[in-house]
Coordinates of N, CA and C in Angstrom, one line a residue:
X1 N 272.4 10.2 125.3 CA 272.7 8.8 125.7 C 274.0 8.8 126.5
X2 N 273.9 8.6 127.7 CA 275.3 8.1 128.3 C 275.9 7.0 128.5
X3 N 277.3 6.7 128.3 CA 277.9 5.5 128.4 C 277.8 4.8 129.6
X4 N 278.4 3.5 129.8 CA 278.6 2.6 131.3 C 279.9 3.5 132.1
X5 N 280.1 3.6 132.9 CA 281.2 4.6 133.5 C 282.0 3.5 132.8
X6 N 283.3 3.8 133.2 CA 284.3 3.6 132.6 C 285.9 4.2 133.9
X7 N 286.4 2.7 134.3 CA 287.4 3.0 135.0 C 287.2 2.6 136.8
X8 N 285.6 2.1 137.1 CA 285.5 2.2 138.2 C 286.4 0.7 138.2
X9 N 286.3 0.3 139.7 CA 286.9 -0.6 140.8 C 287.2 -2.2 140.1
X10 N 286.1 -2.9 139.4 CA 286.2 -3.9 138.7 C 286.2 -3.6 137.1
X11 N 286.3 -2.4 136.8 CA 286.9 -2.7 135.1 C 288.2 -1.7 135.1
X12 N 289.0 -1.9 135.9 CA 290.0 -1.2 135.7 C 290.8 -0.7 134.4
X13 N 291.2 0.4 134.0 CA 291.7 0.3 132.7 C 293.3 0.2 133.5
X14 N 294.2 -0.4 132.5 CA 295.1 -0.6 132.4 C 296.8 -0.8 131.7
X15 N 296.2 -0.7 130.0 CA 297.1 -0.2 129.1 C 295.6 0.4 128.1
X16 N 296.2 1.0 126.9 CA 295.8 1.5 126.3 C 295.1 0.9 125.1
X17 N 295.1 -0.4 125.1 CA 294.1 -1.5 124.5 C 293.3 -2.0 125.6
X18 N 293.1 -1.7 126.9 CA 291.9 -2.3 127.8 C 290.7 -2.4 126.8
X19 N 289.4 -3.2 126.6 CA 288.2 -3.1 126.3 C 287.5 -1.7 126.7
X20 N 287.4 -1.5 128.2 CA 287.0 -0.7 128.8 C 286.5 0.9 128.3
X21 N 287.7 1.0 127.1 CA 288.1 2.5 126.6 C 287.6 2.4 125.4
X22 N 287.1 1.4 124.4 CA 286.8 1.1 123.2 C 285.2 2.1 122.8
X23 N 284.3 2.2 123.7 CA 282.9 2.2 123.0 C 283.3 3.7 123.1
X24 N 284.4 4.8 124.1 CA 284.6 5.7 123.9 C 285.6 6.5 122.7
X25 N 285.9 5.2 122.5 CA 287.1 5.6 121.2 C 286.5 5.9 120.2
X26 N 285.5 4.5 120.2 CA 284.8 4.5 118.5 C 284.0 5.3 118.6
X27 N 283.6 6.0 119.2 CA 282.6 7.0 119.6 C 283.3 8.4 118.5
X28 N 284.2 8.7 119.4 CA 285.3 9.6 119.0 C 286.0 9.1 117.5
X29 N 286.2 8.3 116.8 CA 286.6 7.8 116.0 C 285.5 8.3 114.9
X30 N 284.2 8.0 115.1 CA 283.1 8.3 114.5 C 282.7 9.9 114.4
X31 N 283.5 10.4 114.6 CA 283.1 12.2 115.0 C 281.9 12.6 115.9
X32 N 282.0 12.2 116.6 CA 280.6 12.2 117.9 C 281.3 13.3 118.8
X33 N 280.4 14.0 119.5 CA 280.5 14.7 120.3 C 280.4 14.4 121.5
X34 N 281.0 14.4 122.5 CA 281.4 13.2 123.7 C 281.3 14.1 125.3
X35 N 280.5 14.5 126.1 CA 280.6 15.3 127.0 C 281.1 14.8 128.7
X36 N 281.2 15.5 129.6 CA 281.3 14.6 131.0 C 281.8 15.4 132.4
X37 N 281.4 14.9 132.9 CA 281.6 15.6 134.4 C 283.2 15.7 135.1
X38 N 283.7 16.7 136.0 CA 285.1 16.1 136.5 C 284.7 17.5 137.4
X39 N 286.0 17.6 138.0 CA 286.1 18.7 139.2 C 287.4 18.8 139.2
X40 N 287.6 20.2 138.1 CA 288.3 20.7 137.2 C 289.5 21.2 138.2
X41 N 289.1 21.7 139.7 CA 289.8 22.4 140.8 C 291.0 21.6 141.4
X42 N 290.5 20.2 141.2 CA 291.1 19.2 142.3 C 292.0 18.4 141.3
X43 N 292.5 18.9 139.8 CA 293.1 17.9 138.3 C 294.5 18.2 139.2
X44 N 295.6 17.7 139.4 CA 296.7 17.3 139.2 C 297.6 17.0 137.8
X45 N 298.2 18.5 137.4 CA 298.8 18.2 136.2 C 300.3 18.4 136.4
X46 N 300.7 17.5 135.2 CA 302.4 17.7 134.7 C 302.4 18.5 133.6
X47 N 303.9 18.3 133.2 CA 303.9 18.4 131.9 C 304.4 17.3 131.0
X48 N 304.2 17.4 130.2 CA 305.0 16.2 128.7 C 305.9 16.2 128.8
X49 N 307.1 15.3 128.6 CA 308.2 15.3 129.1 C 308.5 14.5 127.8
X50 N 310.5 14.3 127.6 CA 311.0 13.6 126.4 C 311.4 12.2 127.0
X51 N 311.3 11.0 126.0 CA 311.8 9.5 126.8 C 311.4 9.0 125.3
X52 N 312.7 7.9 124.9 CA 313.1 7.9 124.3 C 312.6 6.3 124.3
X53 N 311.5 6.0 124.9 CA 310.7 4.6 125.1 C 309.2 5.2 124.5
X54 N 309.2 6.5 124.4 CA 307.7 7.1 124.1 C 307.8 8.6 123.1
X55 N 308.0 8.0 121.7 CA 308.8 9.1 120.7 C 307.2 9.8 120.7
X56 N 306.1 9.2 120.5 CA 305.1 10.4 120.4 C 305.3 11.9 121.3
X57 N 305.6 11.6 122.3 CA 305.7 12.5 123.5 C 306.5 14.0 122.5
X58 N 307.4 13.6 121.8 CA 308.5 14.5 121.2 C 307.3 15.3 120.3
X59 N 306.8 15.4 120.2 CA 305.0 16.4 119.4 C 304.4 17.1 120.5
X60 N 304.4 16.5 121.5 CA 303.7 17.5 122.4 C 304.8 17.7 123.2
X61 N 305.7 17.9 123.4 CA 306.5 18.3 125.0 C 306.5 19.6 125.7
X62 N 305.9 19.8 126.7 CA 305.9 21.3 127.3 C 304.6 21.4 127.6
X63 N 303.2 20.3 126.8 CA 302.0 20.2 127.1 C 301.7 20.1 128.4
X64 N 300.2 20.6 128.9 CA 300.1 20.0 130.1 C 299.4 18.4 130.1
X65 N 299.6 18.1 131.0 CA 298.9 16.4 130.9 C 298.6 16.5 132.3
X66 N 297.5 15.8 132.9 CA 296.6 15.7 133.5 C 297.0 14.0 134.5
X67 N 297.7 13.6 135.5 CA 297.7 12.8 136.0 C 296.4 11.9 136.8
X68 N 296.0 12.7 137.8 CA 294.7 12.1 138.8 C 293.7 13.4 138.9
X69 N 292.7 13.2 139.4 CA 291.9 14.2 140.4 C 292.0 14.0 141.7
X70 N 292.1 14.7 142.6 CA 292.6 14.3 144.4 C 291.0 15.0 144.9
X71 N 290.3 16.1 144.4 CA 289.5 16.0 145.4 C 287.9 15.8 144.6
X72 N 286.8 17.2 145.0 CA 285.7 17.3 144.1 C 285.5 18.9 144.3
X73 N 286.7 19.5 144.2 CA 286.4 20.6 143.9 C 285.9 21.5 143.0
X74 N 285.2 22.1 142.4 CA 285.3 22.5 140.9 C 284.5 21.8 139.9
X75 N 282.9 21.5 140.5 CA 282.0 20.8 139.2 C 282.3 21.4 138.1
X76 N 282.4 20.9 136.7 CA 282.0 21.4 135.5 C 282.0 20.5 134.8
X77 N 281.3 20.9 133.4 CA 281.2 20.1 132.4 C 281.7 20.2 131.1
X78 N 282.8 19.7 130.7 CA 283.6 19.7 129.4 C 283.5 18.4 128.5
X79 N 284.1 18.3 127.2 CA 284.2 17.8 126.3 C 285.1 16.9 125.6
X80 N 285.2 15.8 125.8 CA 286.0 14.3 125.0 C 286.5 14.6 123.5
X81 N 287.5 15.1 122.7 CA 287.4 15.5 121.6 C 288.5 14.8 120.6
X82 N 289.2 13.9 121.5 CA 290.2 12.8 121.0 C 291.1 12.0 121.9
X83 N 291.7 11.1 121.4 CA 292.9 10.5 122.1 C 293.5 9.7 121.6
X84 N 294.7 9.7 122.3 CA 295.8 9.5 121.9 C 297.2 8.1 122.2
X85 N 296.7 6.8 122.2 CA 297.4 5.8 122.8 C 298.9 6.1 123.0
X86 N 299.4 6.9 122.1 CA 301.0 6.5 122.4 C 301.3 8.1 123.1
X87 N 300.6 8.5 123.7 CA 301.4 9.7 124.5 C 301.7 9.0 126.0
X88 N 302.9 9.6 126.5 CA 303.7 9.0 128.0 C 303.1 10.0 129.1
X89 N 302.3 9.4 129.8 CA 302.0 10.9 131.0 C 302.9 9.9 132.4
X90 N 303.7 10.7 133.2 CA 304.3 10.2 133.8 C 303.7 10.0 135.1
X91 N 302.5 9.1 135.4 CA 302.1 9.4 136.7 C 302.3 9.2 137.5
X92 N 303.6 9.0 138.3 CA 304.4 8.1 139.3 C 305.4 9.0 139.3
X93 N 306.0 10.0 138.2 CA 306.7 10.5 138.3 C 308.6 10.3 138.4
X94 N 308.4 9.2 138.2 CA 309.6 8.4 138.7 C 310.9 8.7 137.5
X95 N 310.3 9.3 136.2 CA 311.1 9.9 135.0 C 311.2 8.2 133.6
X96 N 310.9 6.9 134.6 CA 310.3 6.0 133.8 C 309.1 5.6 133.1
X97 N 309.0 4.5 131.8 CA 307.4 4.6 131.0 C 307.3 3.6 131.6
X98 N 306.6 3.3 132.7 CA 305.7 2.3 133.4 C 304.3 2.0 133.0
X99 N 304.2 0.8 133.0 CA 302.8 -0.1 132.6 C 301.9 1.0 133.7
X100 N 300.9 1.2 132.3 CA 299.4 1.8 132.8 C 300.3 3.2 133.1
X101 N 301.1 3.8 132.2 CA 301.3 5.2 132.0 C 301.3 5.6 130.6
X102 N 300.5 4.7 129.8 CA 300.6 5.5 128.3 C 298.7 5.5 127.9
X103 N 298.8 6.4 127.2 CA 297.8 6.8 126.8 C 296.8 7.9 127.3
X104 N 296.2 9.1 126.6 CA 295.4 9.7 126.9 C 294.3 10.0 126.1
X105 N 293.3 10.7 127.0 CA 292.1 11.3 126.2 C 292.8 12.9 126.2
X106 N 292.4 13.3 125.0 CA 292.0 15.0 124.8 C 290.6 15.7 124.8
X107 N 290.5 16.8 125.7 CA 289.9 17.5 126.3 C 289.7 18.7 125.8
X108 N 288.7 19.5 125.8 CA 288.4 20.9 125.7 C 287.8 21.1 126.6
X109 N 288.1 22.3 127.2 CA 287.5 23.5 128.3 C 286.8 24.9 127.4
X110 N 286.0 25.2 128.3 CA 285.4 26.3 127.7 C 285.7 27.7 128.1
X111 N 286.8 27.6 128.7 CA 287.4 29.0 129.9 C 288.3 29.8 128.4
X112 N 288.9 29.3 127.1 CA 289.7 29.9 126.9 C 290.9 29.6 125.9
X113 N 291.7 30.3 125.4 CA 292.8 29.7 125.0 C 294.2 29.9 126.4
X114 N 293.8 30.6 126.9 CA 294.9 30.9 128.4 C 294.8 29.8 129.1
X115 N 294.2 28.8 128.7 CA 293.9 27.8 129.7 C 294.6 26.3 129.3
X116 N 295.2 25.6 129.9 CA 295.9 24.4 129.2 C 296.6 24.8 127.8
X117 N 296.8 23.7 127.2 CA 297.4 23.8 126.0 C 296.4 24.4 124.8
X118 N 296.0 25.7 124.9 CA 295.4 26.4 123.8 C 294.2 26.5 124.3
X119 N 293.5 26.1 125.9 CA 292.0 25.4 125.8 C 292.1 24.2 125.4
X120 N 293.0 23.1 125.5 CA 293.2 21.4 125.3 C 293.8 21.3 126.9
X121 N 293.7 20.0 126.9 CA 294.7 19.5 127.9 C 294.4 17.8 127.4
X122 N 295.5 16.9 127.9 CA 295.5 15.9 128.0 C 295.4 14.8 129.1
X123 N 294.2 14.4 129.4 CA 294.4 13.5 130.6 C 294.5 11.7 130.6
X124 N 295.3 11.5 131.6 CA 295.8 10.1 131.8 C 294.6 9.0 131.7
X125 N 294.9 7.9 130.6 CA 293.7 7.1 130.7 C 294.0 6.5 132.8
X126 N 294.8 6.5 132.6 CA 294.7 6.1 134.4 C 294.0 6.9 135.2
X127 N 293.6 8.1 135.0 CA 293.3 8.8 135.9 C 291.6 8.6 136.0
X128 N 291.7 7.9 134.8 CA 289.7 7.6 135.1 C 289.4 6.8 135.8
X129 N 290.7 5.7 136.4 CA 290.9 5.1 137.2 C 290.4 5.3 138.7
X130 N 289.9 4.6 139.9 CA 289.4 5.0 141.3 C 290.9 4.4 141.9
X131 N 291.3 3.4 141.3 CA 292.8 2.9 142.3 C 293.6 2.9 140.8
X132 N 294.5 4.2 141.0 CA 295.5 4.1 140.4 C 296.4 2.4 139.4
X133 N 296.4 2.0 138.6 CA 296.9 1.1 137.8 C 298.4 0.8 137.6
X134 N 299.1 2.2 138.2 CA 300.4 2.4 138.0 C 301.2 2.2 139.2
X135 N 301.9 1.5 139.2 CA 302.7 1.1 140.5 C 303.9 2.4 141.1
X136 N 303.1 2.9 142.3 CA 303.5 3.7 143.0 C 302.6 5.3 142.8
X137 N 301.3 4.7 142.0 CA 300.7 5.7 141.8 C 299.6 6.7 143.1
X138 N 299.2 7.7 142.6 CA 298.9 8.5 143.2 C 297.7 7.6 143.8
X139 N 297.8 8.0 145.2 CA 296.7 7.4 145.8 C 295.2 7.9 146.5
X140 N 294.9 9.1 146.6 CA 294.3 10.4 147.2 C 293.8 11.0 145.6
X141 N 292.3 10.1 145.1 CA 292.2 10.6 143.8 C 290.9 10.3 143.9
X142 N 290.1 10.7 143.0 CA 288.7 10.1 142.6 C 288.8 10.1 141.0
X143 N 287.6 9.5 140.5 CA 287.7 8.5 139.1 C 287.3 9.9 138.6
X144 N 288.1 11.0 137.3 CA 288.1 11.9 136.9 C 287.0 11.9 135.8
X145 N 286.1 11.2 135.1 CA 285.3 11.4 134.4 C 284.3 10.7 135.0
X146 N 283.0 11.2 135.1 CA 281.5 10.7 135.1 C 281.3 11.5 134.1
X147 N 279.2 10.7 134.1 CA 278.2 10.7 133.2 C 278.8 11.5 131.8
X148 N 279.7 10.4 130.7 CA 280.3 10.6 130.1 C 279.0 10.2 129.2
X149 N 278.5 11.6 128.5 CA 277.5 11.4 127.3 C 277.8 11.7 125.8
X150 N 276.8 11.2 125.1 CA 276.8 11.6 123.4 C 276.2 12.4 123.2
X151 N 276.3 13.4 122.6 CA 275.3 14.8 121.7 C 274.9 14.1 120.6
X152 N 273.6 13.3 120.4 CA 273.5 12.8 118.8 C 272.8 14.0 118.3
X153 N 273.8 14.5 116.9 CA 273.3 15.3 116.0 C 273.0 14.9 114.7
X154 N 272.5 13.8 115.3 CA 272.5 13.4 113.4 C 270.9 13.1 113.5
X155 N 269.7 13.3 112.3 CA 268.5 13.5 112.1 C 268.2 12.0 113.0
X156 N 266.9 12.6 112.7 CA 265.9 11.8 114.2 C 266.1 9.7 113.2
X157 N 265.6 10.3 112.3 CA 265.4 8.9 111.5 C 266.0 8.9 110.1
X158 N 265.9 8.3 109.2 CA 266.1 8.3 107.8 C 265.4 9.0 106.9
X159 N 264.1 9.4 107.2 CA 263.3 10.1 107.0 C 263.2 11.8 107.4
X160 N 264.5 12.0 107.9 CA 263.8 13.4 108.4 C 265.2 13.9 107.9
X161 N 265.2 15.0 107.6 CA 266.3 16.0 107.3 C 266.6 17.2 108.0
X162 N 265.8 17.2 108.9 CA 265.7 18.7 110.1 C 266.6 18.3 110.8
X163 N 267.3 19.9 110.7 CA 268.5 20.0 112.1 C 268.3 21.0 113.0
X164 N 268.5 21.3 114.3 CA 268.2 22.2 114.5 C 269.8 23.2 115.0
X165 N 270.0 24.2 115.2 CA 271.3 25.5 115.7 C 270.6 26.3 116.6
X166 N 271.1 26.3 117.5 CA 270.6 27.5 118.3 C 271.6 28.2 119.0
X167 N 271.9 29.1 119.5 CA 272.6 30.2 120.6 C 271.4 30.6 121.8
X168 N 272.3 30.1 122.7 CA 271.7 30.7 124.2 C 272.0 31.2 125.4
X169 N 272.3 32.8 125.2 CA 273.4 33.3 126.0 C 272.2 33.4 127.5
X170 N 273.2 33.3 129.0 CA 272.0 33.4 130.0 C 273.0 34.1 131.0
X171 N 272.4 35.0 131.8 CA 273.5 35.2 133.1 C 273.1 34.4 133.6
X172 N 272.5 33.2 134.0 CA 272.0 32.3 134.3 C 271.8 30.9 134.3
X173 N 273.6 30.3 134.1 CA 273.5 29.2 133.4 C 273.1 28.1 134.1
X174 N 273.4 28.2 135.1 CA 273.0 26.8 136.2 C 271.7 27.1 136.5
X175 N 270.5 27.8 135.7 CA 268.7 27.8 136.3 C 268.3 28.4 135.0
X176 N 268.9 27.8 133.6 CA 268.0 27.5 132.3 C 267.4 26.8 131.9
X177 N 266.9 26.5 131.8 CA 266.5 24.8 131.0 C 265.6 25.4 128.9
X178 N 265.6 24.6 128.5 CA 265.2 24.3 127.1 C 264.4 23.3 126.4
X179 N 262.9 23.8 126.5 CA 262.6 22.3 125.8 C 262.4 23.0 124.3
X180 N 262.5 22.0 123.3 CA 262.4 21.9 121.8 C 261.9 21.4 121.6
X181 N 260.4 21.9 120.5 CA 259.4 21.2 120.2 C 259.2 21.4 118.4
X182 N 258.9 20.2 118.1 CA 258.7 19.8 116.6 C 257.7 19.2 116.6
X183 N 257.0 19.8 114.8 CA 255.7 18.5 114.7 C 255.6 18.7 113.5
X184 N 255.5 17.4 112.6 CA 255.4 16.7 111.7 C 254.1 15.9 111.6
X185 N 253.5 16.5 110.5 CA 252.0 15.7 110.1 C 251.5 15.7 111.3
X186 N 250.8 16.6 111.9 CA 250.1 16.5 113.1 C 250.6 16.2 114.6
X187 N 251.5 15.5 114.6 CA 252.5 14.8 116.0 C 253.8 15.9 116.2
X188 N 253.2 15.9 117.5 CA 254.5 17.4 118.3 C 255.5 16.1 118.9
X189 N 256.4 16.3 118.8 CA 257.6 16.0 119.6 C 258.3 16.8 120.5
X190 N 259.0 16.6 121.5 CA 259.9 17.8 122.5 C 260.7 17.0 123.1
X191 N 261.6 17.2 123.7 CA 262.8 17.2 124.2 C 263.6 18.3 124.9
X192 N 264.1 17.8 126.5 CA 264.2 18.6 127.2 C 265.9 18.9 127.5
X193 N 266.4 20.3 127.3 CA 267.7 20.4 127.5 C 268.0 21.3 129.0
X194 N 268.8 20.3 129.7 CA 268.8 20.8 130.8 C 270.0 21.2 131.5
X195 N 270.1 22.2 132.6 CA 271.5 22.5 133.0 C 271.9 21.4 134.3
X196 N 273.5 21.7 134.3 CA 273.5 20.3 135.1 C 273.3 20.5 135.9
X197 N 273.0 21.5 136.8 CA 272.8 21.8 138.3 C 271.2 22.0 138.4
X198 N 270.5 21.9 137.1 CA 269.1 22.0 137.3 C 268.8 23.2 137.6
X199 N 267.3 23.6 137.4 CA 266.8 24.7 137.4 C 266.1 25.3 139.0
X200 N 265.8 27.0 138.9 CA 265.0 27.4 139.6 C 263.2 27.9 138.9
X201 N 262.0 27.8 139.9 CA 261.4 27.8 138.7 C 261.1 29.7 138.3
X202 N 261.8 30.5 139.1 CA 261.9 31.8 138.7 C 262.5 31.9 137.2
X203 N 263.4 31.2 137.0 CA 264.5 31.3 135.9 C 264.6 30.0 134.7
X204 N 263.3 29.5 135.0 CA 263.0 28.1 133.8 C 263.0 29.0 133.2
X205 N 263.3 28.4 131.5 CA 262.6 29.1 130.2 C 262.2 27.8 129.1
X206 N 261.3 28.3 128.4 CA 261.1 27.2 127.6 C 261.1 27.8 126.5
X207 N 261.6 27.0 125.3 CA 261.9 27.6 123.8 C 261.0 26.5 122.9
X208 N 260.5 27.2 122.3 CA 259.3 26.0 121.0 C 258.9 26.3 119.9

């Protein structure tokens, strides 16, 4: 299931209580697993810095944080896994806590612990933004998260207790696909898992 975007042109976010950010909070609140699109090449980061208007900051300082995206270089797909209203990301850079510079989401990458803060990074709720929110902010950006989805892993109905786990290693990640097939009292079910760049049909596979 995918959410409504979030950040485009007329629902701008702009502090850290916007509505806009809520269905993704409680999402995350609820222990959901939260996925989405960005172009990882083109992120614009800082670091956490100390200011004595934004004591959270003093927990992470030295982190990376994540201001805008400037281009679309670098599709991939990573993971929503918290966030955090009172962190300061400075996106103006100006060394002041300016309206529509507090708050972020937390992120996981799948490259690593060499990568950001352990394999985390923090990005600016502004930066999901298409026009910057922050006065004198970055203007050469595109809206850093699309097709922000849920993984529901919780059983189909009240009635069913089946989960499924699987491992799927491929040299082949962008031309796998997966359907999964169940049946109960006579009735097959399936559902199709797909890669985001979609398949070739040399390199479809189907699992059942």
């Amino acid at each position: 299931q995918f959410f409504d975007e979030i950040g485009i042109a007329d629902t701008q976010i702009t502090s850290p209580d916007d509505d806009d950010l809520l269905s993704v909070k409680t999402a995350l609140s609820n222990g959901e697993v939260l996925s989405y699109s960005t172009c990882i090449l083109d992120w614009q980061t800082i670091t956490l810095t100390k200011n004595s208007a934004a004591p959270e900051n003093d927990k992470f300082l030295g982190q990376q944080a994540v201001t805008h995206q400037a281009g679309n270089a670098g599709g991939h797909r990573m993971a929503i896994v918290g966030y955090n209203d009172g962190i300061w990301i400075d996106v103006n850079q100006n060394g002041n806590v300016d309206a529509g510079e507090m708050g972020a989401f937390k992120i996981v990458n799948s490259w690593g612990e060499g990568v950001g803060n352990g394999g985390f990074a923090w990005i600016s709720y502004d930066a999901l933004n298409e026009k910057s929110a922050v006065n004198n902010g970055p203007t050469t950006r595109l809206r850093i998260f699309s097709n922000i989805g849920r993984i529901d892993v919780k059983p189909a109905n009240e009635n069913s207790d089946v989960y499924l786990q699987y491992t799927l290693n491929s040299a082949h990640r962008y031309s796998t696909d997966a359907t999964v097939k169940a049946e109960k009292h006579g009735t097959v079910y399936s559902a199709n898992i797909y890669s985001f760049l979609g398949k070739s049909e040399e390199e479809g596979r189907e699992f059942s």
